[in-house]
Coordinates of C-alpha atoms in Angstrom, one line a residue:
M1 CA -13.3 172.0 -79.6
K2 CA -9.9 171.9 -77.7
N3 CA -7.7 168.8 -77.9
I4 CA -9.1 166.5 -75.3
L5 CA -5.7 165.0 -74.6
E6 CA -4.7 168.3 -73.2
A7 CA -7.6 168.4 -70.7
K8 CA -6.6 168.4 -67.0
F9 CA -8.4 165.2 -66.2
M10 CA -6.8 163.3 -69.2
V11 CA -3.3 164.5 -68.5
E12 CA -3.6 163.5 -64.8
A13 CA -5.1 160.1 -65.8
I14 CA -2.4 159.2 -68.3
R15 CA 0.2 160.2 -65.7
T16 CA -1.5 157.9 -63.2
F17 CA -1.6 155.0 -65.7
S18 CA 2.1 155.3 -66.3
N19 CA 2.9 155.4 -62.6
L20 CA 0.8 152.4 -61.9
Y21 CA 2.7 150.4 -64.5
R22 CA 6.1 151.8 -63.4
L23 CA 5.5 150.7 -59.8
G24 CA 4.7 147.2 -61.0
W25 CA 1.1 147.3 -59.8
D26 CA -0.5 146.8 -63.2
E27 CA 1.5 144.3 -65.1
R28 CA 0.5 143.2 -68.7
N29 CA -3.2 144.2 -69.1
G30 CA -3.9 143.8 -65.3
G31 CA -5.8 146.5 -63.6
N32 CA -8.4 149.1 -64.7
L33 CA -9.7 152.5 -63.8
T34 CA -12.9 154.6 -64.0
Y35 CA -13.1 158.3 -63.4
L36 CA -16.4 160.0 -62.9
L37 CA -16.4 163.2 -65.2
T38 CA -18.4 166.3 -64.8
D39 CA -19.8 168.5 -67.6
D40 CA -17.2 171.1 -66.7
D41 CA -14.4 168.6 -67.2
V42 CA -15.4 167.9 -70.9
R43 CA -17.3 171.0 -72.0
D44 CA -14.5 172.5 -74.0
Y45 CA -13.2 169.2 -75.3
L46 CA -16.1 167.0 -76.3
D47 CA -19.4 167.3 -78.0
T48 CA -21.6 165.1 -75.8
T49 CA -24.5 165.1 -78.3
K50 CA -22.5 162.8 -80.6
V51 CA -22.6 159.2 -79.7
I52 CA -20.1 157.0 -81.6
R53 CA -21.7 153.7 -80.7
E54 CA -23.6 151.9 -77.9
I55 CA -22.0 149.1 -75.9
P56 CA -24.2 147.0 -73.6
F57 CA -23.1 145.7 -70.3
D58 CA -24.6 143.1 -67.9
F59 CA -25.6 145.2 -64.9
D60 CA -28.4 147.6 -64.0
G61 CA -26.7 150.9 -63.8
S62 CA -29.8 152.9 -63.6
A63 CA -28.5 154.9 -60.6
L64 CA -25.8 156.3 -62.8
I65 CA -27.9 157.2 -65.9
G66 CA -26.4 160.3 -67.6
K67 CA -23.1 160.0 -65.7
M68 CA -19.9 160.1 -67.8
F69 CA -16.8 158.1 -67.0
L70 CA -13.2 157.9 -68.4
V71 CA -12.6 154.2 -68.5
T72 CA -9.8 151.9 -69.4
G73 CA -10.2 149.4 -72.3
T74 CA -10.4 145.6 -72.1
G75 CA -7.0 143.8 -72.7
E76 CA -5.1 147.2 -72.9
Y77 CA -1.7 147.5 -71.3
F78 CA -1.2 150.4 -68.9
K79 CA 2.4 150.9 -70.2
N80 CA 1.0 151.7 -73.7
I81 CA -1.7 154.1 -72.7
Q82 CA 0.5 157.2 -72.9
Y83 CA 1.3 156.4 -76.5
E84 CA -2.2 155.5 -77.8
P85 CA -4.7 156.9 -75.3
E86 CA -7.5 157.1 -78.0
K87 CA -7.3 153.4 -78.6
D88 CA -6.7 152.2 -75.0
L89 CA -9.2 154.7 -73.2
G90 CA -12.8 155.6 -73.7
I91 CA -15.2 158.2 -72.3
I92 CA -18.7 156.6 -71.9
R93 CA -22.1 157.9 -70.7
I94 CA -24.5 155.5 -69.0
G95 CA -27.5 155.4 -71.3
A96 CA -31.2 155.7 -70.6
T97 CA -31.8 152.1 -70.0
G98 CA -29.0 151.8 -67.4
R99 CA -27.7 148.8 -69.3
V100 CA -25.7 150.4 -72.1
A101 CA -22.8 152.7 -72.4
E102 CA -22.8 155.5 -75.0
L103 CA -19.3 155.9 -76.3
L104 CA -18.5 159.6 -76.7
W105 CA -14.7 159.3 -77.3
G106 CA -12.0 156.7 -77.6
F107 CA -11.8 153.0 -78.1
R108 CA -10.6 153.6 -81.6
G109 CA -10.6 150.4 -83.7
G110 CA -13.7 148.9 -82.0
N111 CA -12.4 148.1 -78.6
K112 CA -14.6 148.3 -75.5
F113 CA -14.4 149.0 -71.8
T114 CA -12.9 146.7 -69.3
S115 CA -14.7 143.5 -68.3
E116 CA -14.8 144.8 -64.8
L117 CA -17.0 147.8 -65.7
P118 CA -20.0 146.5 -63.8
S119 CA -17.8 146.1 -60.6
H120 CA -16.6 149.6 -61.1
L121 CA -20.2 151.0 -61.5
M122 CA -21.3 149.0 -58.4
S123 CA -18.5 150.6 -56.5
H124 CA -19.2 154.1 -57.7
I125 CA -22.9 153.7 -56.6
S126 CA -21.8 152.6 -53.2
R127 CA -19.3 155.4 -52.6
L128 CA -21.6 158.1 -53.9
S129 CA -24.2 156.9 -51.5
V130 CA -21.8 157.9 -48.6
D131 CA -19.7 160.5 -50.3
P132 CA -21.3 162.7 -53.0
L133 CA -17.9 164.0 -53.9
H134 CA -16.5 160.6 -54.8
R135 CA -15.1 160.2 -58.3
V136 CA -12.4 157.5 -58.8
V137 CA -12.1 153.8 -58.7
I138 CA -8.7 152.2 -59.3
H139 CA -8.1 148.4 -59.4
S140 CA -4.5 147.5 -59.3
H141 CA -2.2 144.7 -58.1
P142 CA 0.2 146.1 -55.5
T143 CA 2.9 143.5 -54.8
Y144 CA 3.2 143.5 -51.1
T145 CA -0.5 143.9 -50.4
V146 CA -1.2 140.8 -52.5
A147 CA 1.6 139.0 -50.7
M148 CA 0.3 140.0 -47.3
S149 CA -3.1 138.6 -48.3
L150 CA -1.5 135.2 -48.8
T151 CA 0.1 135.1 -45.3
H152 CA -2.2 137.1 -43.0
A153 CA -5.5 136.2 -41.4
L154 CA -8.3 137.9 -43.4
T155 CA -10.2 139.3 -40.6
E156 CA -10.5 143.0 -41.3
R157 CA -9.8 144.1 -37.8
E158 CA -6.5 142.3 -37.7
F159 CA -5.5 143.1 -41.2
T160 CA -6.1 146.8 -40.6
R161 CA -4.3 146.7 -37.2
S162 CA -1.2 145.2 -38.8
L163 CA -1.1 148.0 -41.4
W164 CA -1.7 150.7 -38.7
K165 CA 1.0 149.4 -36.4
V166 CA 4.0 149.5 -38.8
Q167 CA 3.6 153.0 -40.1
T168 CA 2.6 156.2 -38.5
E169 CA 0.7 157.6 -41.5
S170 CA -1.5 154.6 -41.9
I171 CA -4.2 155.4 -39.4
V172 CA -4.1 159.0 -40.7
V173 CA -4.6 158.1 -44.3
F174 CA -7.2 155.3 -43.7
P175 CA -8.7 155.8 -40.2
E176 CA -11.8 153.8 -41.2
G177 CA -9.6 150.8 -41.9
I178 CA -9.7 148.5 -44.9
S179 CA -11.9 145.9 -46.2
V180 CA -10.8 142.4 -47.3
L181 CA -12.5 139.8 -49.4
P182 CA -11.5 136.1 -49.6
W183 CA -10.4 134.8 -53.0
M184 CA -13.3 135.0 -55.5
V185 CA -13.5 134.6 -59.3
C186 CA -12.8 138.0 -60.9
G187 CA -14.5 139.7 -63.7
N188 CA -18.1 138.8 -62.6
N189 CA -20.9 140.6 -60.9
E190 CA -20.6 138.4 -57.7
I191 CA -17.2 139.9 -56.7
G192 CA -18.4 143.3 -57.8
A193 CA -21.4 143.2 -55.5
A194 CA -19.3 142.0 -52.7
T195 CA -16.8 144.7 -53.2
A196 CA -19.4 147.4 -53.5
K197 CA -20.9 146.4 -50.1
K198 CA -17.6 146.6 -48.5
L199 CA -17.0 150.1 -49.9
T200 CA -19.9 151.5 -48.1
T201 CA -17.8 151.6 -44.9
T202 CA -14.3 151.8 -46.3
R203 CA -12.6 153.4 -49.3
I204 CA -10.4 150.4 -50.0
C205 CA -11.0 146.6 -50.5
V206 CA -8.3 144.0 -50.7
W207 CA -9.0 141.0 -53.1
T208 CA -7.1 138.1 -51.7
A209 CA -4.4 136.8 -54.0
H210 CA -5.3 139.4 -56.6
G211 CA -5.2 143.1 -55.8
I212 CA -6.9 146.3 -54.5
Y213 CA -10.0 148.4 -55.3
G214 CA -9.1 151.9 -54.1
T215 CA -11.4 154.9 -54.4
G216 CA -11.3 158.6 -53.9
R217 CA -12.6 162.1 -54.7
T218 CA -9.6 162.7 -57.0
L219 CA -7.0 160.6 -58.8
D220 CA -4.4 161.7 -56.3
E221 CA -6.5 160.7 -53.4
A222 CA -7.3 157.2 -54.7
F223 CA -3.7 156.6 -55.9
G224 CA -2.3 157.9 -52.6
L225 CA -4.6 155.7 -50.6
I226 CA -3.4 152.5 -52.5
E227 CA 0.1 153.8 -52.2
T228 CA -0.1 154.2 -48.4
V229 CA -1.6 150.7 -47.9
E230 CA 1.1 149.2 -50.2
K231 CA 3.9 150.9 -48.2
A232 CA 2.5 149.6 -44.9
A233 CA 2.1 146.1 -46.5
Q234 CA 5.8 146.3 -47.6
L235 CA 6.9 147.2 -44.1
F236 CA 4.8 144.5 -42.6
M237 CA 6.1 141.8 -45.0
L238 CA 9.8 142.9 -44.6
T239 CA 9.5 142.6 -40.9
E240 CA 7.5 139.4 -40.9
G241 CA 9.3 136.7 -38.8
H242 CA 11.2 139.3 -36.8
D243 CA 10.3 140.7 -33.4
R244 CA 8.6 144.1 -33.9
I245 CA 9.8 145.5 -30.6
N246 CA 9.1 149.1 -31.7
E247 CA 5.8 148.6 -33.5
I248 CA 3.2 151.3 -32.7
S249 CA 1.0 150.5 -29.7
D250 CA -2.7 150.8 -29.3
R251 CA -2.1 153.6 -26.9
Q252 CA 0.1 155.5 -29.3
L253 CA -2.4 155.0 -32.1
K254 CA -5.1 156.5 -29.9
E255 CA -2.8 159.5 -29.2
L256 CA -2.1 159.9 -32.9
A257 CA -5.8 159.8 -33.6
A258 CA -6.5 162.4 -31.0
S259 CA -3.8 164.6 -32.3
F260 CA -5.2 164.6 -35.9
G261 CA -8.8 164.6 -34.9
L262 CA -9.5 161.3 -36.7
N263 CA -12.8 159.5 -36.8
Y264 CA -11.3 156.0 -36.7
R265 CA -12.6 152.6 -36.1
K266 CA -12.4 152.7 -32.3
D267 CA -13.3 148.9 -32.1
Y268 CA -10.1 148.1 -33.9
L269 CA -8.0 149.2 -31.0
D270 CA -7.9 147.6 -27.5

């Protein structure tokens, strides 16, 4: 078998973790990530017939039985992953009962997956139901997006409009808009189910006073989606309290959508 740390998906993932920390979006052990892997991804790097141990979780993941995921470990710091990936990361497969993860690689020293694994699995199920090419869920704490959730009305139409109107690329990158949840206790199945429901219509969900769940077909797509929302939130917060005399109008947003052939939320524009 080849060195799994040289696999394309692993190199890309470790680079992503480092960038999330560098940008200040995953402080301490905040944030987590799951990446749906294919047989082709791991074939040359992993013997999938060898299960290191089984780790139960409190959620019926029967819809994902047999699926493999790269997942971050609980309590691990993103800044350290590049140095100790085999301790901080694991590759799991959802077992036959739908309630156990078969550890195929990683979590050296007895660690286990993030406590938010059930929330991630729920989100994967939701996104796969509308996009069979979906693969990535990233939870992070982008500074300006969290700040905006503290000062802005939490209606999804108005939150989306504010992000669309301060940056030309916003409607291009997330034409379906974004979802928003009020503050909820994190790390349990209730917030996971609420997030998963939101992700049937959008690829991103903002958790008030907490962070973002961003999804995508690739690591770059999911990361870039969060990155674009965060830049728009930064622009919004930097101009808050000022007259935005040159913000993008509804008419201009419609022109932009027509030019790019976007299937956008038409009810979000006047």
